[in-house]
XYZ file of C-alpha atoms in Angstrom:
471
model
C 290.353 123.021 113.605
C 289.172 126.051 112.876
C 287.379 126.595 110.059
C 285.769 130.152 109.729
C 286.876 133.197 111.452
C 285.304 136.939 111.348
C 287.154 139.465 112.834
C 285.132 141.740 114.647
C 283.901 142.361 117.742
C 280.963 141.402 118.402
C 277.986 138.861 120.127
C 276.652 136.660 118.036
C 274.098 133.406 117.933
C 273.594 130.345 115.263
C 270.663 130.212 113.188
C 267.877 127.858 114.455
C 268.095 123.936 112.873
C 264.587 124.187 111.622
C 266.211 126.922 109.185
C 267.727 125.592 105.710
C 271.259 127.173 106.407
C 273.741 127.804 108.585
C 274.019 131.562 109.507
C 275.720 133.662 112.024
C 273.407 136.673 113.350
C 276.921 139.372 114.538
C 275.887 142.376 116.565
C 278.391 145.141 116.975
C 279.431 144.161 121.085
C 278.712 146.784 123.565
C 281.426 148.082 126.660
C 284.355 146.295 123.713
C 287.486 148.292 122.639
C 286.453 148.595 118.983
C 287.568 151.571 116.153
C 284.166 151.817 114.693
C 281.361 154.235 116.155
C 278.053 152.507 114.549
C 276.723 149.413 115.897
C 275.019 146.797 113.477
C 273.585 143.633 113.567
C 274.351 141.510 110.493
C 273.758 138.171 108.642
C 276.903 135.660 108.126
C 276.246 132.433 105.575
C 278.835 129.667 107.253
C 279.969 128.938 103.890
C 281.292 125.858 104.628
C 281.406 124.585 101.081
C 284.124 127.066 99.961
C 287.707 127.007 101.471
C 289.312 129.852 103.807
C 288.409 131.705 106.688
C 285.895 134.265 105.424
C 282.691 134.064 105.635
C 279.748 135.494 103.538
C 277.568 138.794 104.600
C 273.708 137.993 103.861
C 272.840 141.333 105.449
C 273.002 144.072 107.628
C 271.071 147.083 109.593
C 272.563 149.912 111.555
C 271.380 149.550 115.384
C 270.818 153.019 117.701
C 272.902 150.989 119.966
C 275.761 148.126 120.654
C 274.426 144.446 121.951
C 275.110 142.879 124.931
C 273.594 139.898 124.034
C 272.050 138.258 120.826
C 269.392 134.861 120.264
C 267.623 133.706 117.445
C 264.746 132.158 117.691
C 262.482 129.883 115.473
C 259.354 131.568 115.656
C 257.111 131.662 113.104
C 259.535 130.160 110.613
C 256.697 128.404 109.005
C 255.191 130.819 108.600
C 254.789 134.983 109.339
C 258.837 135.198 109.594
C 260.473 132.162 107.326
C 263.740 132.881 109.162
C 262.622 133.149 112.478
C 263.440 136.111 114.690
C 266.612 137.768 116.410
C 266.816 139.480 119.734
C 269.250 141.842 121.204
C 270.234 142.446 124.414
C 271.531 146.311 124.374
C 272.677 149.432 126.352
C 270.650 151.638 128.513
C 267.347 148.734 129.246
C 266.672 148.710 125.224
C 265.595 144.977 123.728
C 265.319 145.332 120.032
C 263.185 142.221 118.233
C 264.194 141.405 114.309
C 262.535 140.042 111.611
C 265.567 137.979 110.092
C 263.939 136.729 106.994
C 263.828 140.834 105.853
C 266.785 141.815 107.501
C 268.020 138.868 104.859
C 266.213 140.855 102.250
C 267.849 144.526 102.596
C 264.572 146.065 104.104
C 263.617 147.110 107.167
C 263.536 144.414 109.976
C 263.142 145.850 113.251
C 259.592 144.814 114.693
C 260.441 145.890 118.010
C 262.254 148.132 120.399
C 261.657 148.228 123.907
C 263.335 150.141 127.036
C 261.676 148.254 129.700
C 264.680 147.421 132.005
C 266.511 149.596 134.128
C 270.982 148.915 133.063
C 271.895 146.693 130.130
C 270.332 143.543 129.373
C 272.877 140.844 129.663
C 271.086 137.630 129.615
C 268.294 136.285 127.487
C 266.718 133.228 126.848
C 264.034 131.549 124.400
C 261.174 129.165 126.286
C 262.089 125.408 124.773
C 258.301 124.762 124.883
C 256.665 127.989 123.484
C 259.260 130.004 121.303
C 257.306 133.236 122.001
C 258.002 133.804 125.429
C 261.593 135.541 126.087
C 262.913 135.853 129.413
C 265.824 138.855 129.738
C 267.673 139.693 132.617
C 269.140 143.124 133.455
C 270.969 145.253 136.540
C 269.246 145.504 139.449
C 267.749 141.792 140.124
C 265.850 143.124 137.053
C 263.579 139.616 134.861
C 261.274 139.981 132.477
C 259.227 137.604 130.370
C 258.249 138.727 127.107
C 256.010 137.551 125.065
C 256.472 138.372 121.324
C 253.226 137.951 120.245
C 252.894 141.102 122.340
C 256.149 143.118 123.667
C 254.589 146.065 125.086
C 253.260 144.539 129.037
C 256.181 141.754 129.900
C 255.733 140.087 132.786
C 257.874 139.313 135.854
C 258.474 135.822 137.385
C 257.773 137.357 140.605
C 259.382 140.304 143.811
C 263.557 141.120 142.517
C 265.318 139.312 144.885
C 267.681 141.223 147.190
C 270.620 141.842 147.534
C 270.075 143.915 144.090
C 272.905 142.971 141.648
C 273.627 142.894 137.779
C 272.027 139.046 136.631
C 274.565 137.288 134.458
C 272.454 134.292 133.126
C 268.856 133.473 133.087
C 267.991 129.659 131.006
C 264.750 127.989 130.670
C 264.354 124.592 132.155
C 264.714 121.746 129.678
C 262.055 119.685 130.722
C 259.562 121.743 132.575
C 258.369 125.143 130.699
C 257.368 127.366 133.775
C 260.746 126.726 135.769
C 263.436 129.783 135.059
C 266.799 130.083 136.594
C 268.700 133.148 136.861
C 272.628 133.748 138.051
C 274.010 136.708 139.954
C 277.510 137.363 140.802
C 276.463 135.404 144.637
C 273.604 133.230 144.206
C 271.435 131.521 141.652
C 267.386 131.713 141.710
C 265.117 128.840 140.058
C 261.506 130.734 139.278
C 257.802 128.932 139.261
C 256.327 131.228 136.807
C 252.531 129.694 137.864
C 253.403 130.669 141.111
C 255.307 133.702 140.488
C 258.015 134.035 142.854
C 261.299 132.124 143.632
C 261.644 128.420 144.989
C 264.846 127.832 145.682
C 267.697 129.772 146.579
C 271.555 127.704 145.584
C 274.862 129.218 146.600
C 278.327 128.201 147.896
C 279.188 129.929 150.966
C 282.159 127.827 151.783
C 284.086 128.837 148.782
C 284.762 132.064 147.108
C 282.668 131.665 143.509
C 281.446 134.699 141.260
C 279.082 132.948 138.893
C 278.501 133.807 135.160
C 277.612 130.392 133.247
C 274.669 128.472 133.840
C 273.159 125.009 132.026
C 270.075 123.021 132.833
C 270.598 119.405 132.594
C 268.685 118.062 129.452
C 267.353 115.208 130.390
C 267.004 115.548 134.077
C 265.010 118.268 135.075
C 266.318 119.252 138.879
C 269.715 119.479 138.039
C 271.986 122.381 136.708
C 275.365 123.197 136.139
C 276.328 126.883 137.166
C 280.290 128.345 136.383
C 282.474 130.595 138.460
C 284.313 133.758 136.808
C 286.635 134.246 139.387
C 290.172 133.207 138.878
C 290.873 131.940 142.464
C 287.834 129.461 142.859
C 287.931 128.519 138.565
C 285.190 125.853 139.398
C 282.215 124.132 137.472
C 279.447 123.026 139.734
C 276.649 120.262 139.544
C 273.662 121.482 141.706
C 270.764 118.968 142.224
C 267.512 120.783 143.905
C 266.830 118.483 145.557
C 269.451 118.088 147.867
C 270.316 122.062 147.301
C 272.410 122.315 150.130
C 275.830 121.876 148.556
C 276.561 120.587 145.086
C 276.421 117.807 143.586
C 279.947 117.936 142.328
C 282.924 120.783 142.376
C 285.524 119.988 138.880
C 288.111 122.461 138.113
C 288.435 122.128 134.582
C 290.156 125.742 133.738
C 292.565 127.139 135.588
C 291.180 130.344 135.384
C 287.537 131.778 135.773
C 285.036 129.911 133.155
C 283.127 132.336 131.133
C 280.932 130.390 129.352
C 279.945 126.925 129.076
C 277.162 125.288 126.788
C 275.636 121.301 126.245
C 275.936 119.914 123.102
C 272.094 119.757 121.902
C 273.084 116.291 120.271
C 274.808 114.493 123.050
C 274.408 114.598 126.741
C 278.259 113.919 127.352
C 279.570 116.657 125.799
C 280.474 119.948 127.596
C 282.154 122.839 126.190
C 283.330 125.596 128.571
C 285.794 128.489 127.991
C 287.861 131.072 130.030
C 290.424 133.386 130.995
C 293.183 130.580 130.505
C 292.383 131.260 126.508
C 291.292 127.389 126.333
C 288.218 125.546 125.382
C 288.233 122.501 126.408
C 285.158 119.744 125.228
C 284.974 117.558 128.667
C 282.232 114.458 129.654
C 279.861 115.719 132.675
C 278.342 112.447 133.158
C 281.716 110.585 133.406
C 282.164 108.839 136.749
C 284.436 111.407 137.993
C 282.703 114.014 136.089
C 285.652 116.173 134.709
C 287.163 113.287 131.851
C 288.428 115.776 129.105
C 287.831 114.804 125.677
C 289.428 117.402 124.053
C 291.163 120.859 124.177
C 289.555 122.357 121.147
C 291.167 125.528 120.870
C 294.472 127.271 122.539
C 294.929 130.841 121.830
C 296.720 133.763 123.202
C 293.282 135.524 124.170
C 290.340 135.518 126.990
C 287.167 133.308 125.400
C 284.170 135.527 126.543
C 281.471 132.949 125.068
C 280.946 129.371 123.294
C 277.726 128.150 121.178
C 277.216 124.750 119.598
C 275.551 125.159 116.382
C 271.858 123.581 116.847
C 271.953 122.446 113.042
C 275.223 120.689 112.992
C 276.780 119.772 115.979
C 280.392 119.357 114.761
C 280.227 123.040 114.588
C 280.488 125.148 117.806
C 281.747 129.237 117.668
C 283.508 130.772 120.130
C 284.208 135.108 120.740
C 287.526 136.006 121.881
C 288.748 139.248 123.063
C 290.965 140.295 120.963
C 287.674 141.563 118.361
C 287.799 137.577 116.837
C 285.033 135.006 116.409
C 286.000 131.584 115.497
C 284.026 128.653 114.132
C 285.393 125.212 115.361
C 285.131 121.572 113.743
C 285.040 119.026 116.071
C 286.023 116.459 113.923
C 289.583 117.765 113.392
C 292.152 117.526 110.185
C 294.863 119.635 109.223
C 294.462 122.932 109.902
C 294.158 126.412 106.645
C 297.181 127.909 105.417
C 295.799 131.711 105.457
C 297.389 132.392 101.375
C 298.816 135.868 102.818
C 301.269 136.582 100.300
C 299.104 135.812 97.005
C 296.907 138.863 99.125
C 300.267 140.956 98.668
C 300.648 140.117 95.142
C 297.108 140.957 94.340
C 297.365 143.803 96.353
C 300.310 145.213 94.134
C 300.522 144.272 91.073
C 304.015 143.805 89.663
C 305.545 142.563 92.677
C 308.139 139.675 92.243
C 306.207 136.701 93.561
C 309.377 134.586 93.824
C 310.737 137.178 96.592
C 309.594 136.210 99.324
C 310.603 137.814 102.894
C 311.707 135.616 106.069
C 308.802 135.310 108.456
C 309.821 136.735 111.751
C 310.122 134.550 114.712
C 306.615 134.704 116.971
C 306.844 134.836 120.771
C 303.339 133.797 121.368
C 302.045 130.397 122.482
C 300.566 128.527 118.973
C 297.201 127.484 118.945
C 296.519 123.858 120.155
C 293.645 121.874 118.399
C 293.127 118.400 119.399
C 290.572 115.736 118.036
C 287.641 114.111 120.535
C 288.646 110.968 122.054
C 285.229 109.403 121.938
C 282.846 109.730 118.830
C 280.135 111.633 119.544
C 276.490 109.761 119.559
C 275.321 111.296 116.083
C 278.391 109.612 114.358
C 277.482 105.966 116.423
C 275.726 103.750 113.726
C 272.315 103.240 115.098
C 271.647 99.842 113.481
C 273.656 97.071 111.699
C 273.157 93.534 110.572
C 275.903 91.223 110.080
C 274.909 87.518 108.366
C 276.188 84.313 109.721
C 276.282 80.686 109.096
C 273.401 78.608 108.706
C 270.950 81.179 107.367
C 271.499 83.389 110.882
C 271.002 87.221 110.754
C 272.366 89.227 113.363
C 270.889 92.794 114.506
C 271.742 94.872 116.844
C 270.073 98.377 117.651
C 271.443 101.218 119.778
C 267.406 101.459 121.686
C 268.642 98.623 123.049
C 272.459 98.861 124.111
C 274.364 95.486 124.708
C 271.404 93.336 123.104
C 272.503 91.669 120.106
C 269.534 89.661 118.456
C 270.002 86.266 116.127
C 267.525 85.326 114.107
C 266.932 82.288 111.795
C 266.524 82.948 108.206
C 264.038 80.215 106.397
C 263.984 79.800 103.105
C 260.837 79.541 100.642
C 261.352 77.041 98.759
C 259.205 77.505 96.222
C 260.538 80.981 95.643
C 263.703 79.548 95.313
C 262.394 77.192 92.551
C 260.441 80.033 90.910
C 263.543 82.728 90.645
C 265.818 79.191 89.524
C 263.592 79.040 85.945
C 263.510 82.236 85.046
C 266.978 82.493 85.326
C 267.109 79.775 82.986
C 264.828 81.713 81.136
C 266.466 84.247 80.669
C 269.519 82.035 79.973
C 268.354 80.378 77.209
C 265.709 83.190 75.632
C 262.826 81.108 75.576
C 260.807 84.236 76.932
C 257.689 83.530 74.133
C 257.303 79.586 75.624
C 257.448 80.962 79.147
C 254.777 83.058 78.701
C 252.251 80.491 77.952
C 253.255 78.885 81.294
C 252.717 81.367 83.089
C 249.698 82.338 81.135
C 248.148 78.915 81.673
C 248.926 79.186 85.267
C 247.094 82.022 85.639
C 243.132 81.304 87.500
C 241.599 84.747 85.766
C 240.899 85.496 82.201
C 242.587 88.946 82.361
C 245.530 87.466 83.949
C 245.998 85.035 81.171
C 245.205 88.122 78.765
C 248.319 90.004 80.744
C 250.908 87.155 79.298
C 249.670 86.271 76.436
C 250.241 90.433 75.572
C 253.570 90.009 77.092
C 254.528 86.907 74.610
C 253.690 88.750 71.312
C 256.610 91.048 71.925
C 258.592 87.951 71.896
C 257.122 86.774 68.526
C 258.143 87.159 65.000
C 255.450 89.810 63.956
C 254.735 91.144 67.364
C 252.182 93.457 65.480
C 249.953 91.200 63.521
C 250.337 88.858 66.816
C 248.736 91.576 68.613
C 246.074 92.437 66.489
C 244.636 88.858 66.422
C 244.864 88.816 70.606
C 243.001 92.494 70.453
């Protein structure tokens, strides 16, 4: 279900999970049809607690260049950069780094601007182990590794691969911190930064494929998914680097080319892809066949060029379409919000007869489709549970040990039961002073007896006098 939208031609990035708020960075998209001639980087609040589709603008700064790619890192979120840093890949080889906290405060936020690349910077990814390390990819097979603590001297992972091509995507391995993958239209190159050289090349010579998107497996270090944007071969393929002569799986989730691919950060059984068939589809990459569709999240009349999971709230995704719209969707489904168009018109035209409603035109456009997930995501499953049975038995389960139920026999302590019954009798009869004397006589220490005698004074006819006598 769509919950928010932004009617701008922008590239976007979610705020990191480490931040308290759910924010969205939006930078003016390069090479898009837009009536605005000014480029800008903005931060919006998702504003999920409020009805309506509008998001709240929190900060804005003009940019000399439009953006091909936006990415938001938690670098320094505990110190120098409380809200992390935002990096934008721009035209003409420019890379711009912004302080998100200063952008939100309305201050000058551009920390660094470099132009080391050749051509537009279309691929960016932060190292999940060292958040100061950034990989960027541009034209002519050029990849640079940046240390955001010192952006003046980037390094290369190795010699440029031939033939020269535009890099479509880069991604760090989720298990091994020195492994980086880069995607070109016709091949995928995996680099080992310790050796400063490529270690393997993936290509499918049996089919007509133009690679566009890449996702490493979160748990298996040697596996990755690749997606093709070619309409004649709109496939996603699972590759295992140990057996790299052919893909382990080839699936056709979409009817036309796939433009975006993202793995859920909280559930490895959920993958979302979008493409030229105007659909956003959630599917299970780990099912037996590998193409078990969980939900068709959205279907409209425009291509979806990108899709991203929210790191802080995995029930949210954002998508960008080529008609200049950014949409936020919830995986939980629900009824679609109704846009109050008539109320907006009434506000703009005072005195208008609010009861005179014009007939709604019949649209030939395909309706927007929203479907719920077939199975609940892992973060909604109960992690532990317990239930009492007959004969003092307690049954427990734990998701860490699936398929196992533990049965415990609860042993009753008779002494504790007797003491509890005695206390209930005293509370019912009101014999508080007598009970305190009994408890005092049972104490082994003088201090314990004095404590109970002090409690007893509160139930006497003259508590003040009894307390003075005790002292």
